[in-house]
JSON list of C-alpha atoms and ligand atoms in Angstrom, two decimals:
[
{"chain": "A", "resi": 1, "resn": "UNK", "atom": "CA", "xyz": [-13.73, 6.56, -2.35]},
{"chain": "A", "resi": 2, "resn": "UNK", "atom": "CA", "xyz": [-14.21, 6.44, 1.41]},
{"chain": "A", "resi": 3, "resn": "UNK", "atom": "CA", "xyz": [-16.45, 9.49, 1.52]},
{"chain": "A", "resi": 4, "resn": "UNK", "atom": "CA", "xyz": [-18.65, 7.86, -1.12]},
{"chain": "A", "resi": 5, "resn": "UNK", "atom": "CA", "xyz": [-18.96, 4.86, 1.21]},
{"chain": "A", "resi": 6, "resn": "UNK", "atom": "CA", "xyz": [-20.17, 7.09, 4.05]},
{"chain": "A", "resi": 7, "resn": "UNK", "atom": "CA", "xyz": [-16.90, 7.23, 5.99]},
{"chain": "A", "resi": 8, "resn": "UNK", "atom": "CA", "xyz": [-15.72, 10.51, 7.52]},
{"chain": "A", "resi": 9, "resn": "UNK", "atom": "CA", "xyz": [-12.17, 11.23, 6.38]},
{"chain": "A", "resi": 10, "resn": "UNK", "atom": "CA", "xyz": [-9.48, 13.80, 7.02]},
{"chain": "A", "resi": 11, "resn": "UNK", "atom": "CA", "xyz": [-6.02, 14.37, 5.60]},
{"chain": "A", "resi": 12, "resn": "UNK", "atom": "CA", "xyz": [-3.09, 13.47, 7.82]},
{"chain": "A", "resi": 13, "resn": "UNK", "atom": "CA", "xyz": [-0.07, 15.76, 7.44]},
{"chain": "A", "resi": 14, "resn": "UNK", "atom": "CA", "xyz": [1.16, 16.34, 11.01]},
{"chain": "A", "resi": 15, "resn": "UNK", "atom": "CA", "xyz": [1.39, 14.03, 14.05]},
{"chain": "A", "resi": 16, "resn": "UNK", "atom": "CA", "xyz": [-1.62, 15.77, 15.66]},
{"chain": "A", "resi": 17, "resn": "UNK", "atom": "CA", "xyz": [-3.81, 14.79, 12.72]},
{"chain": "A", "resi": 18, "resn": "UNK", "atom": "CA", "xyz": [-3.62, 11.16, 13.87]},
{"chain": "A", "resi": 19, "resn": "UNK", "atom": "CA", "xyz": [-5.55, 11.85, 17.08]},
{"chain": "A", "resi": 20, "resn": "UNK", "atom": "CA", "xyz": [-8.90, 10.05, 17.14]},
{"chain": "A", "resi": 21, "resn": "UNK", "atom": "CA", "xyz": [-8.49, 8.15, 13.88]},
{"chain": "A", "resi": 22, "resn": "UNK", "atom": "CA", "xyz": [-9.94, 4.63, 13.59]},
{"chain": "A", "resi": 23, "resn": "UNK", "atom": "CA", "xyz": [-7.72, 3.77, 10.61]},
{"chain": "A", "resi": 24, "resn": "UNK", "atom": "CA", "xyz": [-5.35, 5.35, 8.14]},
{"chain": "A", "resi": 25, "resn": "UNK", "atom": "CA", "xyz": [-4.81, 5.11, 4.38]},
{"chain": "A", "resi": 26, "resn": "UNK", "atom": "CA", "xyz": [-1.30, 5.68, 3.10]},
{"chain": "A", "resi": 27, "resn": "UNK", "atom": "CA", "xyz": [-1.76, 6.48, -0.58]},
{"chain": "A", "resi": 28, "resn": "UNK", "atom": "CA", "xyz": [0.35, 6.21, -3.67]},
{"chain": "A", "resi": 29, "resn": "UNK", "atom": "CA", "xyz": [2.86, 8.88, -4.56]},
{"chain": "A", "resi": 30, "resn": "UNK", "atom": "CA", "xyz": [6.60, 8.95, -4.23]},
{"chain": "A", "resi": 31, "resn": "UNK", "atom": "CA", "xyz": [7.68, 6.92, -1.24]},
{"chain": "A", "resi": 32, "resn": "UNK", "atom": "CA", "xyz": [11.10, 8.54, -0.83]},
{"chain": "A", "resi": 33, "resn": "UNK", "atom": "CA", "xyz": [9.55, 12.03, -0.69]},
{"chain": "A", "resi": 34, "resn": "UNK", "atom": "CA", "xyz": [6.76, 10.82, 1.60]},
{"chain": "A", "resi": 35, "resn": "UNK", "atom": "CA", "xyz": [9.37, 9.29, 3.92]},
{"chain": "A", "resi": 36, "resn": "UNK", "atom": "CA", "xyz": [11.42, 12.50, 3.97]},
{"chain": "A", "resi": 37, "resn": "UNK", "atom": "CA", "xyz": [8.47, 14.80, 4.66]},
{"chain": "A", "resi": 38, "resn": "UNK", "atom": "CA", "xyz": [6.93, 12.47, 7.24]},
{"chain": "A", "resi": 39, "resn": "UNK", "atom": "CA", "xyz": [10.26, 12.16, 9.02]},
{"chain": "A", "resi": 40, "resn": "UNK", "atom": "CA", "xyz": [10.75, 15.93, 9.13]},
{"chain": "A", "resi": 41, "resn": "UNK", "atom": "CA", "xyz": [7.31, 16.60, 10.55]},
{"chain": "A", "resi": 42, "resn": "UNK", "atom": "CA", "xyz": [7.59, 13.83, 13.15]},
{"chain": "A", "resi": 43, "resn": "UNK", "atom": "CA", "xyz": [4.67, 12.05, 11.50]},
{"chain": "A", "resi": 44, "resn": "UNK", "atom": "CA", "xyz": [6.69, 8.93, 10.71]},
{"chain": "A", "resi": 45, "resn": "UNK", "atom": "CA", "xyz": [7.52, 8.21, 14.35]},
{"chain": "A", "resi": 46, "resn": "UNK", "atom": "CA", "xyz": [3.98, 9.02, 15.54]},
{"chain": "A", "resi": 47, "resn": "UNK", "atom": "CA", "xyz": [2.55, 6.81, 12.83]},
{"chain": "A", "resi": 48, "resn": "UNK", "atom": "CA", "xyz": [4.92, 3.99, 13.79]},
{"chain": "A", "resi": 49, "resn": "UNK", "atom": "CA", "xyz": [3.67, 4.25, 17.40]},
{"chain": "A", "resi": 50, "resn": "UNK", "atom": "CA", "xyz": [-0.01, 4.19, 16.40]},
{"chain": "A", "resi": 51, "resn": "UNK", "atom": "CA", "xyz": [0.44, 1.33, 13.92]},
{"chain": "A", "resi": 52, "resn": "UNK", "atom": "CA", "xyz": [2.39, -0.61, 16.54]},
{"chain": "A", "resi": 53, "resn": "UNK", "atom": "CA", "xyz": [-0.54, -0.12, 18.91]},
{"chain": "A", "resi": 54, "resn": "UNK", "atom": "CA", "xyz": [-2.93, -1.65, 16.34]},
{"chain": "A", "resi": 55, "resn": "UNK", "atom": "CA", "xyz": [-4.19, 1.24, 14.19]},
{"chain": "A", "resi": 56, "resn": "UNK", "atom": "CA", "xyz": [-5.42, -0.43, 10.97]},
{"chain": "A", "resi": 57, "resn": "UNK", "atom": "CA", "xyz": [-3.78, 0.81, 7.77]},
{"chain": "A", "resi": 58, "resn": "UNK", "atom": "CA", "xyz": [-4.32, 0.40, 4.04]},
{"chain": "A", "resi": 59, "resn": "UNK", "atom": "CA", "xyz": [-1.19, 1.21, 2.03]},
{"chain": "A", "resi": 60, "resn": "UNK", "atom": "CA", "xyz": [-1.47, 1.54, -1.73]},
{"chain": "A", "resi": 61, "resn": "UNK", "atom": "CA", "xyz": [1.57, 1.53, -4.01]},
{"chain": "A", "resi": 62, "resn": "UNK", "atom": "CA", "xyz": [4.02, 3.97, -2.37]},
{"chain": "A", "resi": 63, "resn": "UNK", "atom": "CA", "xyz": [2.01, 3.41, 0.82]},
{"chain": "A", "resi": 64, "resn": "UNK", "atom": "CA", "xyz": [2.81, -0.31, 0.61]},
{"chain": "A", "resi": 65, "resn": "UNK", "atom": "CA", "xyz": [6.51, 0.55, 0.35]},
{"chain": "A", "resi": 66, "resn": "UNK", "atom": "CA", "xyz": [6.26, 2.69, 3.49]},
{"chain": "A", "resi": 67, "resn": "UNK", "atom": "CA", "xyz": [4.44, 0.02, 5.52]},
{"chain": "A", "resi": 68, "resn": "UNK", "atom": "CA", "xyz": [6.76, -2.86, 4.57]},
{"chain": "A", "resi": 69, "resn": "UNK", "atom": "CA", "xyz": [9.71, -4.38, 6.39]},
{"chain": "A", "resi": 70, "resn": "UNK", "atom": "CA", "xyz": [12.35, -3.86, 3.69]},
{"chain": "A", "resi": 71, "resn": "UNK", "atom": "CA", "xyz": [12.76, -1.51, 0.72]},
{"chain": "A", "resi": 72, "resn": "UNK", "atom": "CA", "xyz": [14.81, -2.71, -2.25]},
{"chain": "A", "resi": 73, "resn": "UNK", "atom": "CA", "xyz": [16.14, -0.06, -4.66]},
{"chain": "A", "resi": 74, "resn": "UNK", "atom": "CA", "xyz": [15.17, 2.66, -2.22]},
{"chain": "A", "resi": 75, "resn": "UNK", "atom": "CA", "xyz": [16.97, 5.92, -1.60]},
{"chain": "A", "resi": 76, "resn": "UNK", "atom": "CA", "xyz": [19.59, 5.40, 1.12]},
{"chain": "A", "resi": 77, "resn": "UNK", "atom": "CA", "xyz": [17.83, 7.84, 3.46]},
{"chain": "A", "resi": 78, "resn": "UNK", "atom": "CA", "xyz": [14.38, 6.40, 2.82]},
{"chain": "A", "resi": 79, "resn": "UNK", "atom": "CA", "xyz": [12.66, 4.80, 5.84]},
{"chain": "A", "resi": 80, "resn": "UNK", "atom": "CA", "xyz": [9.90, 2.24, 6.13]},
{"chain": "A", "resi": 81, "resn": "UNK", "atom": "CA", "xyz": [7.62, 1.40, 9.03]},
{"chain": "A", "resi": 82, "resn": "UNK", "atom": "CA", "xyz": [8.10, -2.37, 9.13]},
{"chain": "A", "resi": 83, "resn": "UNK", "atom": "CA", "xyz": [4.53, -3.22, 10.17]},
{"chain": "A", "resi": 84, "resn": "UNK", "atom": "CA", "xyz": [3.91, -5.83, 7.47]},
{"chain": "A", "resi": 85, "resn": "UNK", "atom": "CA", "xyz": [6.45, -8.55, 6.73]},
{"chain": "A", "resi": 86, "resn": "UNK", "atom": "CA", "xyz": [7.11, -7.87, 3.05]},
{"chain": "A", "resi": 87, "resn": "UNK", "atom": "CA", "xyz": [10.18, -6.83, 1.04]},
{"chain": "A", "resi": 88, "resn": "UNK", "atom": "CA", "xyz": [9.24, -4.39, -1.72]},
{"chain": "A", "resi": 89, "resn": "UNK", "atom": "CA", "xyz": [11.29, -3.39, -4.76]},
{"chain": "A", "resi": 90, "resn": "UNK", "atom": "CA", "xyz": [10.56, 0.11, -6.01]},
{"chain": "A", "resi": 91, "resn": "UNK", "atom": "CA", "xyz": [9.82, 0.79, -9.68]},
{"chain": "A", "resi": 92, "resn": "UNK", "atom": "CA", "xyz": [10.33, -2.87, -10.51]},
{"chain": "A", "resi": 93, "resn": "UNK", "atom": "CA", "xyz": [8.17, -2.80, -13.67]},
{"chain": "A", "resi": 94, "resn": "UNK", "atom": "CA", "xyz": [10.16, 0.09, -15.12]},
{"chain": "A", "resi": 95, "resn": "UNK", "atom": "CA", "xyz": [9.36, 3.71, -15.81]},
{"chain": "A", "resi": 96, "resn": "UNK", "atom": "CA", "xyz": [6.06, 5.60, -15.86]},
{"chain": "A", "resi": 97, "resn": "UNK", "atom": "CA", "xyz": [5.41, 4.49, -19.48]},
{"chain": "A", "resi": 98, "resn": "UNK", "atom": "CA", "xyz": [5.56, 0.86, -18.34]},
{"chain": "A", "resi": 99, "resn": "UNK", "atom": "CA", "xyz": [2.44, 1.36, -16.22]},
{"chain": "A", "resi": 100, "resn": "UNK", "atom": "CA", "xyz": [-0.40, -1.07, -16.96]},
{"chain": "A", "resi": 101, "resn": "UNK", "atom": "CA", "xyz": [-3.85, -2.31, -16.00]},
{"chain": "A", "resi": 102, "resn": "UNK", "atom": "CA", "xyz": [-4.59, -5.94, -15.17]},
{"chain": "A", "resi": 103, "resn": "UNK", "atom": "CA", "xyz": [-7.75, -7.82, -14.15]},
{"chain": "A", "resi": 104, "resn": "UNK", "atom": "CA", "xyz": [-7.09, -9.39, -10.76]},
{"chain": "A", "resi": 105, "resn": "UNK", "atom": "CA", "xyz": [-8.65, -12.35, -9.01]},
{"chain": "A", "resi": 106, "resn": "UNK", "atom": "CA", "xyz": [-9.02, -11.35, -5.37]},
{"chain": "A", "resi": 107, "resn": "UNK", "atom": "CA", "xyz": [-9.73, -13.70, -2.45]},
{"chain": "A", "resi": 108, "resn": "UNK", "atom": "CA", "xyz": [-13.20, -12.81, -1.15]},
{"chain": "A", "resi": 109, "resn": "UNK", "atom": "CA", "xyz": [-14.44, -11.10, -4.34]},
{"chain": "A", "resi": 110, "resn": "UNK", "atom": "CA", "xyz": [-16.64, -13.02, -6.77]},
{"chain": "A", "resi": 111, "resn": "UNK", "atom": "CA", "xyz": [-15.47, -11.26, -9.95]},
{"chain": "A", "resi": 112, "resn": "UNK", "atom": "CA", "xyz": [-12.16, -9.73, -11.08]},
{"chain": "A", "resi": 113, "resn": "UNK", "atom": "CA", "xyz": [-11.10, -6.26, -10.05]},
{"chain": "A", "resi": 114, "resn": "UNK", "atom": "CA", "xyz": [-9.03, -4.18, -12.49]},
{"chain": "A", "resi": 115, "resn": "UNK", "atom": "CA", "xyz": [-5.77, -3.04, -10.90]},
{"chain": "A", "resi": 116, "resn": "UNK", "atom": "CA", "xyz": [-4.00, 0.09, -12.20]},
{"chain": "A", "resi": 117, "resn": "UNK", "atom": "CA", "xyz": [-0.25, -0.34, -11.71]},
{"chain": "A", "resi": 118, "resn": "UNK", "atom": "CA", "xyz": [1.46, 3.05, -11.97]},
{"chain": "A", "resi": 119, "resn": "UNK", "atom": "CA", "xyz": [5.24, 2.93, -11.71]},
{"chain": "A", "resi": 120, "resn": "UNK", "atom": "CA", "xyz": [4.43, 0.21, -9.27]},
{"chain": "A", "resi": 121, "resn": "UNK", "atom": "CA", "xyz": [6.68, -1.67, -6.87]},
{"chain": "A", "resi": 122, "resn": "UNK", "atom": "CA", "xyz": [6.93, -5.47, -6.70]},
{"chain": "A", "resi": 123, "resn": "UNK", "atom": "CA", "xyz": [6.49, -7.40, -3.47]},
{"chain": "A", "resi": 124, "resn": "UNK", "atom": "CA", "xyz": [9.48, -9.73, -3.72]},
{"chain": "A", "resi": 125, "resn": "UNK", "atom": "CA", "xyz": [9.00, -11.71, -0.55]},
{"chain": "A", "resi": 126, "resn": "UNK", "atom": "CA", "xyz": [6.36, -12.18, 2.11]},
{"chain": "A", "resi": 127, "resn": "UNK", "atom": "CA", "xyz": [6.73, -13.57, 5.61]},
{"chain": "A", "resi": 128, "resn": "UNK", "atom": "CA", "xyz": [4.88, -16.68, 6.81]},
{"chain": "A", "resi": 129, "resn": "UNK", "atom": "CA", "xyz": [2.07, -14.78, 8.54]},
{"chain": "A", "resi": 130, "resn": "UNK", "atom": "CA", "xyz": [1.22, -12.57, 5.57]},
{"chain": "A", "resi": 131, "resn": "UNK", "atom": "CA", "xyz": [-1.95, -13.54, 3.64]},
{"chain": "A", "resi": 132, "resn": "UNK", "atom": "CA", "xyz": [-1.65, -13.09, -0.13]},
{"chain": "A", "resi": 133, "resn": "UNK", "atom": "CA", "xyz": [-5.11, -12.02, -1.38]},
{"chain": "A", "resi": 134, "resn": "UNK", "atom": "CA", "xyz": [-4.19, -11.46, -5.02]},
{"chain": "A", "resi": 135, "resn": "UNK", "atom": "CA", "xyz": [-1.22, -12.13, -7.28]},
{"chain": "A", "resi": 136, "resn": "UNK", "atom": "CA", "xyz": [-0.27, -11.80, -10.94]},
{"chain": "A", "resi": 137, "resn": "UNK", "atom": "CA", "xyz": [1.96, -13.76, -13.32]},
{"chain": "A", "resi": 138, "resn": "UNK", "atom": "CA", "xyz": [5.47, -12.37, -13.48]},
{"chain": "A", "resi": 139, "resn": "UNK", "atom": "CA", "xyz": [7.38, -12.44, -16.79]},
{"chain": "A", "resi": 140, "resn": "UNK", "atom": "CA", "xyz": [9.42, -15.42, -15.58]},
{"chain": "A", "resi": 141, "resn": "UNK", "atom": "CA", "xyz": [6.24, -17.39, -14.82]},
{"chain": "A", "resi": 142, "resn": "UNK", "atom": "CA", "xyz": [6.45, -16.88, -11.06]},
{"chain": "A", "resi": 143, "resn": "UNK", "atom": "CA", "xyz": [3.49, -15.50, -9.13]},
{"chain": "A", "resi": 144, "resn": "UNK", "atom": "CA", "xyz": [3.83, -11.99, -7.72]},
{"chain": "A", "resi": 145, "resn": "UNK", "atom": "CA", "xyz": [1.73, -10.88, -4.73]},
{"chain": "A", "resi": 146, "resn": "UNK", "atom": "CA", "xyz": [-0.10, -7.59, -5.40]},
{"chain": "A", "resi": 147, "resn": "UNK", "atom": "CA", "xyz": [-2.53, -7.50, -2.45]},
{"chain": "A", "resi": 148, "resn": "UNK", "atom": "CA", "xyz": [-1.51, -8.70, 1.01]},
{"chain": "A", "resi": 149, "resn": "UNK", "atom": "CA", "xyz": [-2.73, -8.49, 4.57]},
{"chain": "A", "resi": 150, "resn": "UNK", "atom": "CA", "xyz": [-1.11, -9.13, 7.92]},
{"chain": "A", "resi": 151, "resn": "UNK", "atom": "CA", "xyz": [-3.19, -8.56, 11.07]},
{"chain": "A", "resi": 152, "resn": "UNK", "atom": "CA", "xyz": [-4.48, -4.98, 10.77]},
{"chain": "A", "resi": 153, "resn": "UNK", "atom": "CA", "xyz": [-2.30, -3.95, 7.81]},
{"chain": "A", "resi": 154, "resn": "UNK", "atom": "CA", "xyz": [-3.45, -4.27, 4.20]},
{"chain": "A", "resi": 155, "resn": "UNK", "atom": "CA", "xyz": [-1.28, -3.29, 1.24]},
{"chain": "A", "resi": 156, "resn": "UNK", "atom": "CA", "xyz": [-1.57, -3.39, -2.53]},
{"chain": "A", "resi": 157, "resn": "UNK", "atom": "CA", "xyz": [0.87, -2.39, -5.25]},
{"chain": "A", "resi": 158, "resn": "UNK", "atom": "CA", "xyz": [-1.82, -0.90, -7.51]},
{"chain": "A", "resi": 159, "resn": "UNK", "atom": "CA", "xyz": [-4.23, 2.05, -7.21]},
{"chain": "A", "resi": 160, "resn": "UNK", "atom": "CA", "xyz": [-7.67, 0.86, -6.03]},
{"chain": "A", "resi": 161, "resn": "UNK", "atom": "CA", "xyz": [-8.92, 4.45, -5.80]},
{"chain": "A", "resi": 162, "resn": "UNK", "atom": "CA", "xyz": [-8.95, 4.81, -9.60]},
{"chain": "A", "resi": 163, "resn": "UNK", "atom": "CA", "xyz": [-12.18, 3.91, -11.38]},
{"chain": "A", "resi": 164, "resn": "UNK", "atom": "CA", "xyz": [-15.39, 3.27, -9.49]},
{"chain": "A", "resi": 165, "resn": "UNK", "atom": "CA", "xyz": [-14.85, -0.20, -8.01]},
{"chain": "A", "resi": 166, "resn": "UNK", "atom": "CA", "xyz": [-15.13, 0.32, -4.25]},
{"chain": "A", "resi": 167, "resn": "UNK", "atom": "CA", "xyz": [-14.86, -3.32, -3.20]},
{"chain": "A", "resi": 168, "resn": "UNK", "atom": "CA", "xyz": [-11.36, -3.16, -1.72]},
{"chain": "A", "resi": 169, "resn": "UNK", "atom": "CA", "xyz": [-12.23, -0.08, 0.29]},
{"chain": "A", "resi": 170, "resn": "UNK", "atom": "CA", "xyz": [-15.35, -1.88, 1.52]},
{"chain": "A", "resi": 171, "resn": "UNK", "atom": "CA", "xyz": [-13.20, -4.87, 2.53]},
{"chain": "A", "resi": 172, "resn": "UNK", "atom": "CA", "xyz": [-10.88, -2.54, 4.43]},
{"chain": "A", "resi": 173, "resn": "UNK", "atom": "CA", "xyz": [-13.77, -0.78, 6.20]},
{"chain": "A", "resi": 174, "resn": "UNK", "atom": "CA", "xyz": [-15.25, -4.16, 7.18]},
{"chain": "A", "resi": 175, "resn": "UNK", "atom": "CA", "xyz": [-11.88, -5.29, 8.55]},
{"chain": "A", "resi": 176, "resn": "UNK", "atom": "CA", "xyz": [-11.77, -2.20, 10.81]},
{"chain": "B", "resi": 201, "resn": "LIG", "atom": "N1", "xyz": [7.38, 4.68, -7.76]},
{"chain": "B", "resi": 201, "resn": "LIG", "atom": "C1", "xyz": [6.80, 5.19, -6.55]},
{"chain": "B", "resi": 201, "resn": "LIG", "atom": "C2", "xyz": [7.73, 4.99, -5.36]},
{"chain": "B", "resi": 201, "resn": "LIG", "atom": "O1", "xyz": [8.75, 4.45, -5.45]},
{"chain": "B", "resi": 201, "resn": "LIG", "atom": "C3", "xyz": [5.46, 4.53, -6.27]},
{"chain": "B", "resi": 201, "resn": "LIG", "atom": "C4", "xyz": [4.47, 4.90, -7.37]},
{"chain": "B", "resi": 201, "resn": "LIG", "atom": "C5", "xyz": [3.04, 4.98, -6.94]},
{"chain": "B", "resi": 201, "resn": "LIG", "atom": "O2", "xyz": [2.73, 5.13, -5.75]},
{"chain": "B", "resi": 201, "resn": "LIG", "atom": "N2", "xyz": [2.18, 4.95, -7.91]},
{"chain": "B", "resi": 201, "resn": "LIG", "atom": "O3", "xyz": [7.42, 5.41, -4.30]}
]
C-alpha cells in the first residue's frame, strides 16, 4: 500500500532496522507471537523508546493490541507498548470463521470505507485524549471504536491493507 503511494518502506525485524525511520506500521498477525519475538530480539524495548520519543505509528489489528495500554484476554506473558490509551480485548468477535466486512463511516473521509475484520480485537475503552475516528454498532447496541488516534499513534482493529482503498494510508502519511 505504502509503496504504491510513493513511500519508501523497509521491514523492521531487529532493533537496528528502526534507525532512520520516519514512521512505523505494526501490522496484523498474532499479537502474542509478535510480542514474544519482538521481546526476544530487543525490538520491543527499542520500539518503546522510539515511540516514546514521538515516532508516529499505525497499528492494525494485532498492531493495535501491541500499541495499546491494556490487553484483555491476552496471554499472561504478552506485552503491550502502552502508547495509546485504549484497552483491547483479543478475539472478541470469536474465531476465524466469525471474521466479517463492514462499511465504515470515517471522520475526514467523504464516503464509507470497507473494513475487513479478521479475528479482530475489540477496543473496549478509550481514554479522554483518544480521538475516535470510526465506530460500529455492537450487538448490544453500543458503539464500538474501530479506528482511533492519540497524538502520533493511529490504530484500527481491521485490515486497511486489503483491497485497493488507500485512504487510511494517505491519512497516516499526511499526519506524519
Ligand atoms: N487475533 C489476533 C491477535 O490476537 C489478531 C488478528 C489480526 O491481526 N488479524 O493478535
